[in-house]
mmCIF file of N, CA and C in Angstrom:
data_model
loop_
_atom_site.group_PDB
_atom_site.id
_atom_site.type_symbol
_atom_site.label_atom_id
_atom_site.label_comp_id
_atom_site.label_asym_id
_atom_site.label_seq_id
_atom_site.Cartn_x
_atom_site.Cartn_y
_atom_site.Cartn_z
ATOM 1 N N MET A 99 121.022 67.419 104.685
ATOM 2 C CA MET A 99 121.223 67.784 106.072
ATOM 3 C C MET A 99 121.061 69.310 106.221
ATOM 4 N N ALA A 100 120.163 69.752 107.106
ATOM 5 C CA ALA A 100 119.937 71.174 107.356
ATOM 6 C C ALA A 100 120.987 71.695 108.324
ATOM 7 N N ILE A 101 121.673 72.759 107.913
ATOM 8 C CA ILE A 101 122.738 73.321 108.738
ATOM 9 C C ILE A 101 122.323 74.727 109.160
ATOM 10 N N ASN A 102 122.513 74.992 110.440
ATOM 11 C CA ASN A 102 122.220 76.321 111.005
ATOM 12 C C ASN A 102 123.505 76.972 111.510
ATOM 13 N N ILE A 103 123.520 78.296 111.459
ATOM 14 C CA ILE A 103 124.523 79.067 112.172
ATOM 15 C C ILE A 103 123.777 79.688 113.334
ATOM 16 N N ARG A 104 124.125 79.307 114.531
ATOM 17 C CA ARG A 104 123.337 79.701 115.699
ATOM 18 C C ARG A 104 124.223 79.922 116.910
ATOM 19 N N LEU A 105 123.584 80.316 118.005
ATOM 20 C CA LEU A 105 124.288 80.544 119.274
ATOM 21 C C LEU A 105 124.170 79.307 120.153
ATOM 22 N N ALA A 106 125.273 78.960 120.816
ATOM 23 C CA ALA A 106 125.275 77.897 121.814
ATOM 24 C C ALA A 106 125.643 78.550 123.139
ATOM 25 N N ARG A 107 124.767 78.408 124.128
ATOM 26 C CA ARG A 107 124.945 79.106 125.396
ATOM 27 C C ARG A 107 125.983 78.433 126.267
ATOM 28 N N GLY A 108 126.779 79.264 126.901
ATOM 29 C CA GLY A 108 127.748 78.795 127.888
ATOM 30 C C GLY A 108 127.710 79.773 129.047
ATOM 31 N N GLY A 109 128.655 79.680 129.929
ATOM 32 C CA GLY A 109 128.685 80.568 131.073
ATOM 33 C C GLY A 109 127.828 80.058 132.210
ATOM 34 N N SER A 110 127.908 80.718 133.332
ATOM 35 C CA SER A 110 127.162 80.277 134.504
ATOM 36 C C SER A 110 125.797 80.952 134.567
ATOM 37 N N LYS A 111 125.084 80.650 135.614
ATOM 38 C CA LYS A 111 123.750 81.194 135.816
ATOM 39 C C LYS A 111 123.812 82.738 135.885
ATOM 40 N N LYS A 112 122.981 83.396 135.105
ATOM 41 C CA LYS A 112 122.894 84.834 135.037
ATOM 42 C C LYS A 112 124.160 85.520 134.520
ATOM 43 N N ARG A 113 125.069 84.747 133.950
ATOM 44 C CA ARG A 113 126.295 85.276 133.348
ATOM 45 C C ARG A 113 126.467 84.624 131.984
ATOM 46 N N PRO A 114 125.598 84.927 131.007
ATOM 47 C CA PRO A 114 125.622 84.197 129.746
ATOM 48 C C PRO A 114 126.846 84.540 128.891
ATOM 49 N N TYR A 115 127.248 83.560 128.118
ATOM 50 C CA TYR A 115 128.313 83.697 127.156
ATOM 51 C C TYR A 115 127.962 82.739 126.007
ATOM 52 N N TYR A 116 128.044 83.198 124.786
ATOM 53 C CA TYR A 116 127.601 82.380 123.673
ATOM 54 C C TYR A 116 128.730 82.132 122.695
ATOM 55 N N LYS A 117 128.722 80.910 122.115
ATOM 56 C CA LYS A 117 129.591 80.592 120.988
ATOM 57 C C LYS A 117 128.731 80.662 119.744
ATOM 58 N N ILE A 118 129.273 81.226 118.679
ATOM 59 C CA ILE A 118 128.589 81.225 117.397
ATOM 60 C C ILE A 118 129.074 79.974 116.682
ATOM 61 N N VAL A 119 128.159 79.041 116.431
ATOM 62 C CA VAL A 119 128.557 77.739 115.911
ATOM 63 C C VAL A 119 127.764 77.393 114.644
ATOM 64 N N VAL A 120 128.352 76.519 113.869
ATOM 65 C CA VAL A 120 127.684 75.917 112.721
ATOM 66 C C VAL A 120 127.309 74.504 113.184
ATOM 67 N N ALA A 121 126.007 74.182 113.147
ATOM 68 C CA ALA A 121 125.560 72.898 113.678
ATOM 69 C C ALA A 121 124.439 72.340 112.847
ATOM 70 N N ASP A 122 124.250 71.051 112.946
ATOM 71 C CA ASP A 122 123.111 70.384 112.349
ATOM 72 C C ASP A 122 121.863 70.889 113.064
ATOM 73 N N ALA A 123 120.796 71.175 112.330
ATOM 74 C CA ALA A 123 119.578 71.732 112.906
ATOM 75 C C ALA A 123 118.950 70.785 113.919
ATOM 76 N N ARG A 124 119.222 69.485 113.800
ATOM 77 C CA ARG A 124 118.602 68.503 114.692
ATOM 78 C C ARG A 124 119.368 68.319 115.995
ATOM 79 N N SER A 125 120.582 68.851 116.082
ATOM 80 C CA SER A 125 121.380 68.676 117.303
ATOM 81 C C SER A 125 120.906 69.654 118.373
ATOM 82 N N PRO A 126 121.132 69.331 119.655
ATOM 83 C CA PRO A 126 120.691 70.233 120.740
ATOM 84 C C PRO A 126 121.386 71.582 120.720
ATOM 85 N N ARG A 127 120.776 72.557 121.358
ATOM 86 C CA ARG A 127 121.314 73.929 121.351
ATOM 87 C C ARG A 127 122.753 73.987 121.822
ATOM 88 N N ASP A 128 123.030 73.385 122.947
ATOM 89 C CA ASP A 128 124.385 73.436 123.532
ATOM 90 C C ASP A 128 125.160 72.162 123.223
ATOM 91 N N GLY A 129 124.634 71.334 122.341
ATOM 92 C CA GLY A 129 125.255 70.037 122.097
ATOM 93 C C GLY A 129 126.273 70.079 120.967
ATOM 94 N N ARG A 130 126.294 69.011 120.196
ATOM 95 C CA ARG A 130 127.286 68.809 119.177
ATOM 96 C C ARG A 130 127.187 69.862 118.079
ATOM 97 N N PHE A 131 128.324 70.348 117.620
ATOM 98 C CA PHE A 131 128.358 71.307 116.527
ATOM 99 C C PHE A 131 129.475 70.948 115.566
ATOM 100 N N ILE A 132 129.417 71.480 114.375
ATOM 101 C CA ILE A 132 130.398 71.169 113.329
ATOM 102 C C ILE A 132 131.631 72.034 113.491
ATOM 103 N N GLU A 133 131.406 73.352 113.654
ATOM 104 C CA GLU A 133 132.543 74.281 113.737
ATOM 105 C C GLU A 133 132.140 75.505 114.542
ATOM 106 N N LYS A 134 133.085 75.999 115.330
ATOM 107 C CA LYS A 134 132.876 77.254 116.070
ATOM 108 C C LYS A 134 133.468 78.370 115.216
ATOM 109 N N ILE A 135 132.625 79.375 114.895
ATOM 110 C CA ILE A 135 133.127 80.471 114.050
ATOM 111 C C ILE A 135 133.173 81.814 114.756
ATOM 112 N N GLY A 136 132.847 81.836 116.043
ATOM 113 C CA GLY A 136 132.931 83.094 116.775
ATOM 114 C C GLY A 136 132.338 82.968 118.147
ATOM 115 N N ASN A 137 132.272 84.116 118.856
ATOM 116 C CA ASN A 137 131.633 84.141 120.170
ATOM 117 C C ASN A 137 130.986 85.498 120.413
ATOM 118 N N TYR A 138 130.080 85.510 121.398
ATOM 119 C CA TYR A 138 129.276 86.691 121.715
ATOM 120 C C TYR A 138 129.150 86.790 123.222
ATOM 121 N N ASN A 139 129.527 87.956 123.761
ATOM 122 C CA ASN A 139 129.439 88.188 125.195
ATOM 123 C C ASN A 139 128.466 89.349 125.435
ATOM 124 N N PRO A 140 127.211 89.093 125.795
ATOM 125 C CA PRO A 140 126.245 90.174 125.955
ATOM 126 C C PRO A 140 126.481 91.034 127.182
ATOM 127 N N LEU A 141 127.365 90.636 128.059
ATOM 128 C CA LEU A 141 127.622 91.431 129.261
ATOM 129 C C LEU A 141 128.515 92.632 128.987
ATOM 130 N N LEU A 142 129.214 92.624 127.870
ATOM 131 C CA LEU A 142 130.059 93.755 127.510
ATOM 132 C C LEU A 142 129.234 94.883 126.909
ATOM 133 N N ALA A 143 129.785 96.087 126.915
ATOM 134 C CA ALA A 143 129.105 97.245 126.375
ATOM 135 C C ALA A 143 128.893 97.060 124.869
ATOM 136 N N LYS A 144 127.857 97.695 124.349
ATOM 137 C CA LYS A 144 127.525 97.525 122.930
ATOM 138 C C LYS A 144 128.603 98.062 121.992
ATOM 139 N N ASP A 145 129.348 99.057 122.443
ATOM 140 C CA ASP A 145 130.386 99.611 121.573
ATOM 141 C C ASP A 145 131.727 98.905 121.717
ATOM 142 N N ASN A 146 131.814 97.920 122.604
ATOM 143 C CA ASN A 146 133.041 97.166 122.829
ATOM 144 C C ASN A 146 133.274 96.207 121.658
ATOM 145 N N GLU A 147 134.477 96.223 121.104
ATOM 146 C CA GLU A 147 134.746 95.348 119.956
ATOM 147 C C GLU A 147 134.896 93.885 120.351
ATOM 148 N N GLN A 148 135.058 93.579 121.633
ATOM 149 C CA GLN A 148 135.146 92.204 122.114
ATOM 150 C C GLN A 148 133.771 91.567 122.314
ATOM 151 N N ARG A 149 132.702 92.358 122.178
ATOM 152 C CA ARG A 149 131.341 91.841 122.394
ATOM 153 C C ARG A 149 130.989 90.738 121.389
ATOM 154 N N VAL A 150 131.265 90.977 120.118
ATOM 155 C CA VAL A 150 131.009 89.972 119.073
ATOM 156 C C VAL A 150 132.303 89.769 118.305
ATOM 157 N N GLN A 151 132.800 88.543 118.308
ATOM 158 C CA GLN A 151 133.980 88.180 117.539
ATOM 159 C C GLN A 151 133.523 87.124 116.532
ATOM 160 N N LEU A 152 133.830 87.327 115.266
ATOM 161 C CA LEU A 152 133.293 86.460 114.216
ATOM 162 C C LEU A 152 134.345 86.245 113.141
ATOM 163 N N ASP A 153 134.524 85.011 112.720
ATOM 164 C CA ASP A 153 135.389 84.673 111.599
ATOM 165 C C ASP A 153 134.578 84.841 110.324
ATOM 166 N N ALA A 154 134.724 85.978 109.654
ATOM 167 C CA ALA A 154 133.911 86.324 108.501
ATOM 168 C C ALA A 154 134.130 85.368 107.325
ATOM 169 N N ASP A 155 135.375 84.915 107.125
ATOM 170 C CA ASP A 155 135.643 84.013 106.002
ATOM 171 C C ASP A 155 134.911 82.693 106.150
ATOM 172 N N ARG A 156 134.948 82.121 107.341
ATOM 173 C CA ARG A 156 134.254 80.844 107.575
ATOM 174 C C ARG A 156 132.751 81.025 107.486
ATOM 175 N N ALA A 157 132.242 82.183 107.976
ATOM 176 C CA ALA A 157 130.803 82.454 107.881
ATOM 177 C C ALA A 157 130.373 82.523 106.421
ATOM 178 N N LYS A 158 131.173 83.186 105.567
ATOM 179 C CA LYS A 158 130.856 83.285 104.137
ATOM 180 C C LYS A 158 130.847 81.884 103.518
ATOM 181 N N HIS A 159 131.809 81.075 103.913
ATOM 182 C CA HIS A 159 131.886 79.711 103.382
ATOM 183 C C HIS A 159 130.614 78.925 103.723
ATOM 184 N N TRP A 160 130.222 78.971 104.994
ATOM 185 C CA TRP A 160 129.049 78.191 105.402
ATOM 186 C C TRP A 160 127.774 78.721 104.785
ATOM 187 N N LEU A 161 127.690 80.034 104.600
ATOM 188 C CA LEU A 161 126.517 80.597 103.945
ATOM 189 C C LEU A 161 126.460 80.159 102.473
ATOM 190 N N SER A 162 127.609 80.074 101.831
ATOM 191 C CA SER A 162 127.652 79.634 100.431
ATOM 192 C C SER A 162 127.267 78.172 100.297
ATOM 193 N N VAL A 163 127.525 77.374 101.339
ATOM 194 C CA VAL A 163 127.177 75.968 101.332
ATOM 195 C C VAL A 163 125.673 75.781 101.573
ATOM 196 N N GLY A 164 125.025 76.772 102.178
ATOM 197 C CA GLY A 164 123.577 76.699 102.384
ATOM 198 C C GLY A 164 123.155 76.755 103.838
ATOM 199 N N ALA A 165 124.057 77.142 104.744
ATOM 200 C CA ALA A 165 123.702 77.244 106.154
ATOM 201 C C ALA A 165 122.754 78.404 106.361
ATOM 202 N N GLN A 166 121.768 78.216 107.237
ATOM 203 C CA GLN A 166 120.777 79.251 107.523
ATOM 204 C C GLN A 166 121.080 79.871 108.904
ATOM 205 N N PRO A 167 121.340 81.173 108.965
ATOM 206 C CA PRO A 167 121.588 81.814 110.266
ATOM 207 C C PRO A 167 120.286 82.082 111.008
ATOM 208 N N THR A 168 120.354 82.054 112.340
ATOM 209 C CA THR A 168 119.207 82.445 113.148
ATOM 210 C C THR A 168 119.090 83.974 113.088
ATOM 211 N N ASP A 169 118.007 84.512 113.631
ATOM 212 C CA ASP A 169 117.800 85.954 113.555
ATOM 213 C C ASP A 169 118.939 86.736 114.226
ATOM 214 N N ARG A 170 119.322 86.313 115.413
ATOM 215 C CA ARG A 170 120.374 87.012 116.140
ATOM 216 C C ARG A 170 121.711 86.936 115.396
ATOM 217 N N VAL A 171 122.046 85.782 114.889
ATOM 218 C CA VAL A 171 123.308 85.619 114.158
ATOM 219 C C VAL A 171 123.251 86.397 112.849
ATOM 220 N N ALA A 172 122.074 86.477 112.223
ATOM 221 C CA ALA A 172 121.940 87.265 110.997
ATOM 222 C C ALA A 172 122.242 88.735 111.283
ATOM 223 N N ARG A 173 121.853 89.218 112.453
ATOM 224 C CA ARG A 173 122.186 90.604 112.848
ATOM 225 C C ARG A 173 123.692 90.773 112.948
ATOM 226 N N PHE A 174 124.367 89.810 113.564
ATOM 227 C CA PHE A 174 125.813 89.890 113.715
ATOM 228 C C PHE A 174 126.486 89.862 112.346
ATOM 229 N N LEU A 175 126.002 88.996 111.461
ATOM 230 C CA LEU A 175 126.584 88.889 110.113
ATOM 231 C C LEU A 175 126.351 90.178 109.320
ATOM 232 N N ASP A 176 125.195 90.797 109.509
ATOM 233 C CA ASP A 176 124.921 92.070 108.843
ATOM 234 C C ASP A 176 125.829 93.164 109.368
ATOM 235 N N GLN A 177 126.079 93.163 110.657
ATOM 236 C CA GLN A 177 126.973 94.138 111.273
ATOM 237 C C GLN A 177 128.386 93.984 110.757
ATOM 238 N N ALA A 178 128.802 92.722 110.531
ATOM 239 C CA ALA A 178 130.150 92.469 110.044
ATOM 240 C C ALA A 178 130.255 92.657 108.535
ATOM 241 N N GLY A 179 129.149 92.842 107.842
ATOM 242 C CA GLY A 179 129.161 93.057 106.401
ATOM 243 C C GLY A 179 129.205 91.761 105.598
ATOM 244 N N VAL A 180 128.930 90.645 106.229
ATOM 245 C CA VAL A 180 128.969 89.351 105.540
ATOM 246 C C VAL A 180 127.652 89.070 104.829
ATOM 247 N N LEU A 181 126.538 89.388 105.434
ATOM 248 C CA LEU A 181 125.227 89.061 104.916
ATOM 249 C C LEU A 181 124.347 90.291 104.997
ATOM 250 N N GLU A 182 123.625 90.582 103.914
ATOM 251 C CA GLU A 182 122.702 91.717 103.916
ATOM 252 C C GLU A 182 121.366 91.252 104.460
ATOM 253 N N ARG A 183 120.971 91.792 105.598
ATOM 254 C CA ARG A 183 119.715 91.381 106.253
ATOM 255 C C ARG A 183 118.648 92.412 105.897
ATOM 256 N N SER A 184 117.513 91.940 105.425
ATOM 257 C CA SER A 184 116.428 92.844 105.071
ATOM 258 C C SER A 184 115.727 93.300 106.352
ATOM 259 N N ALA A 185 115.319 94.543 106.361
ATOM 260 C CA ALA A 185 114.617 95.085 107.518
ATOM 261 C C ALA A 185 113.244 94.480 107.598
ATOM 262 N N ARG A 186 112.805 94.175 108.791
ATOM 263 C CA ARG A 186 111.477 93.604 108.970
ATOM 264 C C ARG A 186 110.474 94.728 109.200
ATOM 265 N N ASN A 187 109.237 94.473 108.786
ATOM 266 C CA ASN A 187 108.186 95.464 108.963
ATOM 267 C C ASN A 187 106.939 94.746 109.463
ATOM 268 N N ASN A 188 106.577 94.999 110.699
ATOM 269 C CA ASN A 188 105.376 94.427 111.271
ATOM 270 C C ASN A 188 104.532 95.564 111.838
ATOM 271 N N PRO A 189 103.653 96.137 111.011
ATOM 272 C CA PRO A 189 102.891 97.290 111.481
ATOM 273 C C PRO A 189 101.884 96.948 112.577
ATOM 274 N N ASN A 190 101.523 95.685 112.725
ATOM 275 C CA ASN A 190 100.548 95.307 113.746
ATOM 276 C C ASN A 190 101.157 95.050 115.108
ATOM 277 N N LYS A 191 102.484 95.078 115.205
ATOM 278 C CA LYS A 191 103.128 94.736 116.468
ATOM 279 C C LYS A 191 102.784 95.747 117.576
ATOM 280 N N GLY A 192 102.715 97.018 117.254
ATOM 281 C CA GLY A 192 102.481 98.028 118.258
ATOM 282 C C GLY A 192 101.007 98.254 118.587
ATOM 283 N N LYS A 193 100.116 97.610 117.847
ATOM 284 C CA LYS A 193 98.694 97.824 118.094
ATOM 285 C C LYS A 193 98.238 96.995 119.301
ATOM 286 N N PRO A 194 97.324 97.552 120.121
ATOM 287 C CA PRO A 194 96.819 96.774 121.255
ATOM 288 C C PRO A 194 95.908 95.647 120.762
ATOM 289 N N GLY A 195 95.718 94.639 121.636
ATOM 290 C CA GLY A 195 94.888 93.488 121.306
ATOM 291 C C GLY A 195 93.412 93.805 121.376
ATOM 292 N N GLU A 196 92.583 92.788 121.152
ATOM 293 C CA GLU A 196 91.128 92.974 121.128
ATOM 294 C C GLU A 196 90.583 93.412 122.475
ATOM 295 N N LYS A 197 91.028 92.737 123.541
ATOM 296 C CA LYS A 197 90.515 93.061 124.885
ATOM 297 C C LYS A 197 90.894 94.488 125.266
ATOM 298 N N ALA A 198 92.116 94.893 124.965
ATOM 299 C CA ALA A 198 92.553 96.238 125.315
ATOM 300 C C ALA A 198 91.761 97.292 124.556
ATOM 301 N N THR A 199 91.459 97.034 123.288
ATOM 302 C CA THR A 199 90.656 98.005 122.537
ATOM 303 C C THR A 199 89.221 98.066 123.067
ATOM 304 N N GLU A 200 88.684 96.914 123.501
ATOM 305 C CA GLU A 200 87.327 96.917 124.080
ATOM 306 C C GLU A 200 87.303 97.738 125.367
ATOM 307 N N ARG A 201 88.334 97.533 126.222
ATOM 308 C CA ARG A 201 88.391 98.308 127.470
ATOM 309 C C ARG A 201 88.539 99.785 127.189
ATOM 310 N N ALA A 202 89.329 100.152 126.204
ATOM 311 C CA ALA A 202 89.509 101.571 125.861
ATOM 312 C C ALA A 202 88.190 102.174 125.368
ATOM 313 N N GLU A 203 87.447 101.427 124.551
ATOM 314 C CA GLU A 203 86.155 101.917 124.072
ATOM 315 C C GLU A 203 85.166 102.101 125.218
ATOM 316 N N GLU A 204 85.157 101.140 126.183
ATOM 317 C CA GLU A 204 84.266 101.254 127.339
ATOM 318 C C GLU A 204 84.611 102.513 128.145
ATOM 319 N N ARG A 205 85.913 102.733 128.373
ATOM 320 C CA ARG A 205 86.314 103.926 129.108
ATOM 321 C C ARG A 205 85.892 105.196 128.388
ATOM 322 N N ALA A 206 86.023 105.205 127.067
ATOM 323 C CA ALA A 206 85.658 106.380 126.280
ATOM 324 C C ALA A 206 84.147 106.656 126.374
ATOM 325 N N THR A 207 83.342 105.594 126.291
ATOM 326 C CA THR A 207 81.884 105.789 126.382
ATOM 327 C C THR A 207 81.472 106.254 127.772
ATOM 328 N N LYS A 208 82.097 105.693 128.810
ATOM 329 C CA LYS A 208 81.790 106.120 130.178
ATOM 330 C C LYS A 208 82.172 107.564 130.392
ATOM 331 N N ALA A 209 83.319 107.969 129.865
ATOM 332 C CA ALA A 209 83.764 109.348 130.012
ATOM 333 C C ALA A 209 82.818 110.298 129.283
ATOM 334 N N ALA A 210 82.346 109.894 128.093
ATOM 335 C CA ALA A 210 81.414 110.728 127.334
ATOM 336 C C ALA A 210 80.082 110.862 128.084
ATOM 337 N N GLU A 211 79.599 109.731 128.658
ATOM 338 C CA GLU A 211 78.350 109.782 129.426
ATOM 339 C C GLU A 211 78.491 110.667 130.657
ATOM 340 N N ALA A 212 79.621 110.580 131.340
ATOM 341 C CA ALA A 212 79.854 111.408 132.520
ATOM 342 C C ALA A 212 79.913 112.879 132.148
ATOM 343 N N ALA A 213 80.524 113.172 131.008
ATOM 344 C CA ALA A 213 80.612 114.580 130.563
ATOM 345 C C ALA A 213 79.232 115.115 130.214
ATOM 346 N N GLU A 214 78.413 114.278 129.561
ATOM 347 C CA GLU A 214 77.055 114.706 129.223
ATOM 348 C C GLU A 214 76.226 114.937 130.497
ATOM 349 N N ALA A 215 76.347 114.042 131.476
ATOM 350 C CA ALA A 215 75.591 114.176 132.717
ATOM 351 C C ALA A 215 76.041 115.432 133.468
ATOM 352 N N GLU A 216 77.320 115.696 133.458
ATOM 353 C CA GLU A 216 77.831 116.887 134.145
ATOM 354 C C GLU A 216 77.343 118.155 133.465
ATOM 355 N N ALA A 217 77.344 118.143 132.123
ATOM 356 C CA ALA A 217 76.852 119.302 131.384
ATOM 357 C C ALA A 217 75.365 119.502 131.631
ATOM 358 N N ALA A 218 74.613 118.413 131.702
ATOM 359 C CA ALA A 218 73.178 118.515 131.970
ATOM 360 C C ALA A 218 72.909 119.030 133.381
ATOM 361 N N ALA A 219 73.749 118.580 134.335
ATOM 362 C CA ALA A 219 73.577 119.031 135.716
ATOM 363 C C ALA A 219 73.886 120.511 135.866
ATOM 364 N N LYS A 220 74.851 120.992 135.113
ATOM 365 C CA LYS A 220 75.162 122.421 135.186
ATOM 366 C C LYS A 220 74.084 123.256 134.512
ATOM 367 N N ALA A 221 73.521 122.725 133.434
ATOM 368 C CA ALA A 221 72.527 123.472 132.680
ATOM 369 C C ALA A 221 71.164 123.480 133.391
ATOM 370 N N ALA A 222 70.794 122.421 134.075
ATOM 371 C CA ALA A 222 69.492 122.326 134.729
ATOM 372 C C ALA A 222 69.326 123.315 135.860
ATOM 373 N N PRO A 223 70.261 123.450 136.801
ATOM 374 C CA PRO A 223 70.037 124.427 137.874
ATOM 375 C C PRO A 223 69.990 125.863 137.386
ATOM 376 N N ALA A 224 70.667 126.162 136.325
ATOM 377 C CA ALA A 224 70.677 127.532 135.813
ATOM 378 C C ALA A 224 69.312 127.932 135.275
ATOM 379 N N THR A 225 68.585 127.008 134.657
ATOM 380 C CA THR A 225 67.283 127.355 134.059
ATOM 381 C C THR A 225 66.164 127.348 135.110
ATOM 382 N N GLY A 226 66.129 126.371 136.011
ATOM 383 C CA GLY A 226 65.016 126.277 136.937
ATOM 384 C C GLY A 226 65.436 126.436 138.378
ATOM 385 N N SER A 227 66.427 127.236 138.645
ATOM 386 C CA SER A 227 66.937 127.354 139.998
ATOM 387 C C SER A 227 65.940 128.060 140.923
ATOM 388 N N ASN A 228 65.237 129.052 140.449
ATOM 389 C CA ASN A 228 64.285 129.783 141.292
ATOM 390 C C ASN A 228 63.132 128.872 141.717
ATOM 391 N N GLU A 229 62.591 128.107 140.792
ATOM 392 C CA GLU A 229 61.472 127.214 141.102
ATOM 393 C C GLU A 229 61.904 126.150 142.110
ATOM 394 N N GLU A 230 63.102 125.582 141.909
ATOM 395 C CA GLU A 230 63.567 124.525 142.819
ATOM 396 C C GLU A 230 63.794 125.082 144.217
ATOM 397 N N THR A 231 64.382 126.248 144.323
ATOM 398 C CA THR A 231 64.643 126.823 145.641
ATOM 399 C C THR A 231 63.328 127.170 146.351
ATOM 400 N N GLU A 232 62.349 127.633 145.597
ATOM 401 C CA GLU A 232 61.055 127.921 146.206
ATOM 402 C C GLU A 232 60.394 126.658 146.711
ATOM 403 N N GLN A 233 60.478 125.550 145.943
ATOM 404 C CA GLN A 233 59.900 124.293 146.375
ATOM 405 C C GLN A 233 60.601 123.753 147.607
ATOM 406 N N VAL A 234 61.917 123.861 147.652
ATOM 407 C CA VAL A 234 62.669 123.377 148.807
ATOM 408 C C VAL A 234 62.306 124.216 150.035
ATOM 409 N N ALA A 235 62.208 125.505 149.863
ATOM 410 C CA ALA A 235 61.848 126.365 150.994
ATOM 411 C C ALA A 235 60.431 126.053 151.487
ATOM 412 N N ALA A 236 59.480 125.828 150.598
ATOM 413 C CA ALA A 236 58.117 125.501 150.990
ATOM 414 C C ALA A 236 58.085 124.172 151.744
ATOM 415 N N ALA A 237 58.881 123.198 151.304
ATOM 416 C CA ALA A 237 58.926 121.906 151.977
ATOM 417 C C ALA A 237 59.512 122.054 153.384
ATOM 418 N N GLU A 238 60.484 122.883 153.532
ATOM 419 C CA GLU A 238 61.083 123.113 154.867
ATOM 420 C C GLU A 238 60.091 123.787 155.787
ATOM 421 N N ILE A 239 59.320 124.717 155.285
ATOM 422 C CA ILE A 239 58.324 125.406 156.118
ATOM 423 C C ILE A 239 57.253 124.426 156.568
ATOM 424 N N GLU A 240 56.782 123.567 155.670
ATOM 425 C CA GLU A 240 55.781 122.577 156.034
ATOM 426 C C GLU A 240 56.309 121.623 157.097
ATOM 427 N N ASP A 241 57.568 121.198 156.957
ATOM 428 C CA ASP A 241 58.153 120.309 157.951
ATOM 429 C C ASP A 241 58.239 121.004 159.303
ATOM 430 N N ALA A 242 58.598 122.267 159.309
ATOM 431 C CA ALA A 242 58.734 123.003 160.571
ATOM 432 C C ALA A 242 57.374 123.170 161.234
ATOM 433 N N THR A 243 56.318 123.455 160.468
ATOM 434 C CA THR A 243 54.995 123.664 161.054
ATOM 435 C C THR A 243 54.393 122.352 161.512
ATOM 436 N N SER A 244 54.645 121.273 160.805
ATOM 437 C CA SER A 244 54.077 119.979 161.220
ATOM 438 C C SER A 244 54.801 119.428 162.448
ATOM 439 N N ALA A 245 56.037 119.763 162.635
ATOM 440 C CA ALA A 245 56.800 119.264 163.780
ATOM 441 C C ALA A 245 56.377 120.005 165.037
ATOM 442 N N SER A 246 55.906 121.208 164.976
ATOM 443 C CA SER A 246 55.529 121.939 166.191
ATOM 444 C C SER A 246 54.126 121.729 166.564
#
C-alpha cells in the first residue's frame, strides 16, 4: 500500500485551510485519511508560528514506515528539521520557449536592418547632396516653365 503525507484542503471558498494528513495514495485529496499530523494556514503571515503546525514525532514515524511526502509537505518537514530536502536545480526553467526566441531574433534582425538603412540614409545625402539639390532645382524650373 502506497502511503503519502499530503495536504487535505478545508475552509471555504477563497479562504483555504489545510490539514497535513497521512493517507493512502489512492484515496481522494479531501477524503479518507489514516492520521492527521498537522495543519497549515496559508492566510497567516510567513513568520507566524501558527502558520504550520506539525507533529514531528508522528511525521518521523510515518517516514520511517515508508510514507512519501508531497513537495509542499517536504518543505514543511525540512523547515521543522524532520527531513532533509535536497535543493532542486532546473537551469532551463528561466529560459524562454522556442516561439519567444524566434520573435526575439526577428526583432533583432529588423532593428539591425533599420539601423543599417538609417546609417545609409545619413551617409547618402552627405556625399551627393549638391548633385541632388541641383537636380531637384532643375526639375522645379522645368515644371514652372511648362506650366506657364
